mmCIF file of C-alpha atoms in Angstrom:
data_model
loop_
_atom_site.group_PDB
_atom_site.id
_atom_site.type_symbol
_atom_site.label_atom_id
_atom_site.label_comp_id
_atom_site.label_asym_id
_atom_site.label_seq_id
_atom_site.Cartn_x
_atom_site.Cartn_y
_atom_site.Cartn_z
ATOM 1 C CA MET Y 18 0.000 0.000 0.000
ATOM 2 C CA ALA Y 19 1.361 3.392 -0.964
ATOM 3 C CA VAL Y 20 1.865 6.107 1.594
ATOM 4 C CA PRO Y 21 -1.045 8.522 1.441
ATOM 5 C CA VAL Y 22 -0.091 11.878 -0.007
ATOM 6 C CA PHE Y 23 -1.538 14.957 1.646
ATOM 7 C CA CYS Y 24 -0.823 18.659 1.667
ATOM 8 C CA ASN Y 25 1.360 19.731 4.586
ATOM 9 C CA SER Y 26 -0.539 23.020 4.749
ATOM 10 C CA CYS Y 27 -4.274 22.237 4.381
ATOM 11 C CA CYS Y 28 -4.031 18.429 4.874
ATOM 12 C CA CYS Y 29 -6.153 17.709 1.789
ATOM 13 C CA GLU Y 30 -5.663 14.416 -0.021
ATOM 14 C CA PRO Y 31 -5.713 13.778 -3.752
ATOM 15 C CA ARG Y 32 -9.278 13.544 -5.095
ATOM 16 C CA LYS Y 33 -11.114 13.978 -8.368
ATOM 17 C CA PRO Y 34 -10.631 16.426 -9.844
ATOM 18 C CA THR Y 35 -7.222 15.980 -8.279
ATOM 19 C CA PRO Y 36 -5.154 19.043 -7.604
ATOM 20 C CA ARG Y 37 -1.533 18.485 -8.437
ATOM 21 C CA PHE Y 38 0.832 17.981 -5.555
ATOM 22 C CA CYS Y 39 4.404 19.209 -5.321
ATOM 23 C CA LEU Y 40 7.400 18.118 -3.291
ATOM 24 C CA THR Y 41 9.747 20.797 -2.021
ATOM 25 C CA SER Y 42 13.524 20.456 -1.823
ATOM 26 C CA CYS Y 43 13.161 20.743 1.979
ATOM 27 C CA GLY Y 44 10.899 17.654 1.997
ATOM 28 C CA HIS Y 45 7.387 19.085 2.367
ATOM 29 C CA VAL Y 46 4.386 18.270 0.162
ATOM 30 C CA PHE Y 47 1.817 20.858 -0.915
ATOM 31 C CA CYS Y 48 -1.225 20.976 -3.150
ATOM 32 C CA GLU Y 49 -1.282 23.486 -6.007
ATOM 33 C CA VAL Y 50 -3.879 25.602 -4.261
ATOM 34 C CA CYS Y 51 -1.743 26.153 -1.145
ATOM 35 C CA LEU Y 52 1.421 26.633 -3.194
ATOM 36 C CA ARG Y 53 -0.236 29.550 -5.061
ATOM 37 C CA LYS Y 54 -1.102 31.184 -1.720
ATOM 38 C CA GLY Y 55 2.489 31.211 -0.466
ATOM 39 C CA LYS Y 56 5.554 33.100 -1.584
ATOM 40 C CA LYS Y 57 7.322 31.835 -4.661
ATOM 41 C CA ASP Y 58 10.386 29.660 -3.869
ATOM 42 C CA GLU Y 59 9.674 29.669 -0.105
ATOM 43 C CA CYS Y 60 8.346 26.715 1.900
ATOM 44 C CA LEU Y 61 4.988 27.326 3.580
ATOM 45 C CA VAL Y 62 5.993 25.231 6.622
ATOM 46 C CA CYS Y 63 9.655 25.957 7.381
ATOM 47 C CA LYS Y 64 9.934 29.289 5.488
ATOM 48 C CA THR Y 65 13.257 28.322 3.856
ATOM 49 C CA ALA Y 66 14.133 28.933 0.237
ATOM 50 C CA CYS Y 67 13.224 25.867 -1.814
ATOM 51 C CA GLN Y 68 12.465 24.476 -5.201
ATOM 52 C CA THR Y 69 9.387 22.441 -6.038
ATOM 53 C CA LEU Y 70 8.815 19.345 -8.142
ATOM 54 C CA VAL Y 71 5.378 18.329 -9.417
ATOM 55 C CA LEU Y 72 4.580 14.762 -8.321
ATOM 56 C CA SER Y 73 3.619 12.455 -11.190
ATOM 57 C CA LYS Y 74 4.279 8.932 -12.384
ATOM 58 C CA GLN Y 75 7.062 10.274 -14.616
ATOM 59 C CA ILE Y 76 9.312 11.521 -11.784
ATOM 60 C CA ASN Y 77 12.609 9.956 -10.798
ATOM 61 C CA PRO Y 78 12.230 6.451 -9.268
ATOM 62 C CA ASP Y 79 14.166 7.578 -6.186
ATOM 63 C CA ILE Y 80 11.513 10.228 -5.523
ATOM 64 C CA GLN Y 81 8.719 7.744 -6.271
ATOM 65 C CA ALA Y 82 10.249 5.420 -3.659
ATOM 66 C CA LEU Y 83 9.568 8.083 -1.003
ATOM 67 C CA PHE Y 84 5.850 7.425 -1.479
ATOM 68 C CA MET Y 85 5.953 3.626 -1.689
ATOM 69 C CA GLY Y 86 4.798 1.494 1.167
ATOM 70 C CA VAL Y 87 7.582 0.115 3.327
ATOM 71 C CA ASP Y 88 6.329 -3.425 2.685
ATOM 72 C CA VAL Y 89 6.673 -2.885 -1.091
ATOM 73 C CA LEU Y 90 10.190 -1.502 -0.652
ATOM 74 C CA CYS Y 91 11.176 -4.400 1.605
ATOM 75 C CA ASN Y 92 9.973 -6.953 -0.956
ATOM 76 C CA LYS Y 93 11.709 -5.137 -3.795
ATOM 77 C CA TYR Y 94 15.040 -4.804 -2.015
ATOM 78 C CA SER Y 95 14.796 -8.251 -0.467
ATOM 79 C CA LYS Y 96 14.632 -9.747 -3.965
ATOM 80 C CA GLU Y 97 17.594 -7.640 -5.099
ATOM 81 C CA ILE Y 98 19.627 -8.531 -2.021
ATOM 82 C CA THR Y 99 18.862 -12.221 -2.531
ATOM 83 C CA GLN Y 100 19.982 -12.057 -6.170
ATOM 84 C CA ILE Y 101 23.192 -10.239 -5.250
ATOM 85 C CA SER Y 102 23.911 -12.633 -2.388
ATOM 86 C CA GLU Y 103 23.365 -15.700 -4.590
ATOM 87 C CA PHE Y 104 25.577 -14.231 -7.315
ATOM 88 C CA GLN Y 105 28.396 -13.499 -4.865
ATOM 89 C CA GLU Y 106 28.068 -16.914 -3.197
ATOM 90 C CA LYS Y 107 28.328 -18.650 -6.581
ATOM 91 C CA HIS Y 108 31.554 -16.806 -7.321
ATOM 92 C CA ARG Y 109 32.994 -17.503 -3.843
ATOM 93 C CA LYS Y 110 32.283 -21.233 -4.361
ATOM 94 C CA HIS Y 111 33.956 -21.116 -7.775
ATOM 95 C CA LEU Y 112 37.060 -19.472 -6.290
ATOM 96 C CA LEU Y 113 37.131 -21.952 -3.405
ATOM 97 C CA SER Y 114 36.899 -24.849 -5.862
ATOM 98 C CA TYR Y 115 39.816 -23.410 -7.842
ATOM 99 C CA TYR Y 116 41.985 -23.151 -4.717
ATOM 100 C CA LYS Y 117 41.042 -26.671 -3.598
ATOM 101 C CA GLN Y 118 42.105 -28.055 -6.985
ATOM 102 C CA LYS Y 119 45.322 -26.070 -6.862
ATOM 103 C CA ALA Y 120 46.065 -27.332 -3.326
ATOM 104 C CA ALA Y 121 45.365 -30.929 -4.403
ATOM 105 C CA LYS Y 122 47.811 -30.587 -7.328
ATOM 106 C CA LEU Y 123 50.459 -29.139 -5.042
ATOM 107 C CA GLU Y 124 49.952 -31.956 -2.523
ATOM 108 C CA GLU Y 125 50.281 -34.525 -5.306
ATOM 109 C CA SER Y 126 53.502 -32.877 -6.526
ATOM 110 C CA LEU Y 127 54.838 -32.877 -2.974
ATOM 111 C CA LYS Y 128 54.080 -36.610 -2.601
ATOM 112 C CA LYS Y 129 55.859 -37.394 -5.886
ATOM 113 C CA VAL Y 130 58.933 -35.388 -4.925
ATOM 114 C CA THR Y 131 59.002 -37.001 -1.467
ATOM 115 C CA GLN Y 132 58.820 -40.466 -3.057
ATOM 116 C CA GLN Y 133 61.605 -39.581 -5.485
ATOM 117 C CA ILE Y 134 63.809 -38.389 -2.627
ATOM 118 C CA GLN Y 135 63.138 -41.588 -0.684
ATOM 119 C CA GLN Y 136 63.949 -43.717 -3.736
ATOM 120 C CA MET Y 137 67.184 -41.834 -4.315
ATOM 121 C CA GLN Y 138 68.189 -42.226 -0.678
ATOM 122 C CA SER Y 139 67.490 -45.985 -0.706
ATOM 123 C CA MET Y 140 69.576 -46.487 -3.892
ATOM 124 C CA LYS Y 141 72.599 -44.536 -2.606
ATOM 125 C CA PRO Y 142 75.327 -46.391 -0.677
ATOM 126 C CA PRO Y 143 75.862 -44.934 2.793
ATOM 127 C CA GLU Y 144 78.587 -42.309 2.784
ATOM 128 C CA LYS Y 145 81.008 -41.360 5.500
ATOM 129 C CA THR Y 146 79.818 -38.376 7.426
ATOM 130 C CA ALA Y 147 81.464 -35.161 6.300
ATOM 131 C CA LEU Y 148 82.470 -32.363 8.614
ATOM 132 C CA PRO Y 149 80.568 -29.176 8.166
ATOM 133 C CA PHE Y 150 82.142 -26.665 5.791
ATOM 134 C CA SER Y 151 84.718 -29.149 4.471
ATOM 135 C CA GLY Y 152 84.884 -31.967 2.005
ATOM 136 C CA ILE Y 153 86.886 -34.125 4.409
ATOM 137 C CA SER Y 154 85.190 -37.097 6.036
ATOM 138 C CA ARG Y 155 85.705 -37.820 9.741
ATOM 139 C CA ASN Y 156 87.439 -41.172 9.101
ATOM 140 C CA SER Y 157 90.143 -39.623 6.911
ATOM 141 C CA LEU Y 158 91.067 -37.095 9.574
ATOM 142 C CA SER Y 159 93.796 -37.877 12.047
ATOM 143 C CA ILE Y 160 94.753 -35.813 15.021
ATOM 144 C CA PRO Y 161 98.384 -34.653 14.717
ATOM 145 C CA SER Y 162 100.718 -35.093 17.644
ATOM 146 C CA ARG Y 163 102.300 -32.162 19.382
ATOM 147 C CA LYS Y 164 105.586 -32.779 17.602
ATOM 148 C CA GLN Y 165 103.928 -32.598 14.182
ATOM 149 C CA ASN Y 166 102.461 -29.260 15.125
ATOM 150 C CA GLY Y 167 105.856 -27.940 16.047
ATOM 151 C CA TYR Y 168 105.060 -27.985 19.724
ATOM 152 C CA SER Y 169 107.256 -29.918 22.094
ATOM 153 C CA SER Y 170 105.880 -32.678 24.167
ATOM 154 C CA TYR Y 171 107.344 -31.129 27.287
ATOM 155 C CA PRO Y 172 104.921 -29.999 29.895
ATOM 156 C CA LEU Y 173 104.380 -26.307 30.156
ATOM 157 C CA PRO Y 174 105.588 -24.669 33.343
ATOM 158 C CA SER Y 175 102.849 -23.838 35.738
ATOM 159 C CA SER Y 176 102.235 -20.352 36.897
ATOM 160 C CA HIS Y 177 102.591 -21.483 40.542
ATOM 161 C CA PRO Y 178 106.126 -21.664 41.938
ATOM 162 C CA SER Y 179 107.186 -25.155 42.764
ATOM 163 C CA THR Y 180 108.608 -26.183 46.110
ATOM 164 C CA SER Y 181 111.810 -27.431 44.511
ATOM 165 C CA GLU Y 182 112.860 -24.006 43.257
#
């Protein structure tokens, strides 16, 4: 049900013969009769400068919506919201499906690479452990004696005086 239109000055409603009604830029509605009584470009209610627009079925849909019943607006926008929501949900599902497929491919590649590494490790003979930062294995390393280093094998004097001195 549409909101009843009435003049904000005389409170008359549209009737036959119907006087035309106008909407002011300040948001008031007046019949033609009352509008002619007032000052041009001034609202009869709030006395501010305003412009008027004749109400008809040819006016902007946004202005027509001001006079629609709230139930009609709710139904209209509910349908639009449902369509938009369904559209967006469909695209979210499509994107999710894409990422699931991509993740499955990556998991499959990871499994293949892991299997290849395991196969390569099982085919390789065990190597001697190498020291970090060198190509020398632990078994090929020998610890040099003090004489090979140029150090004598004599004990170093202690910093404490001995009783024999």
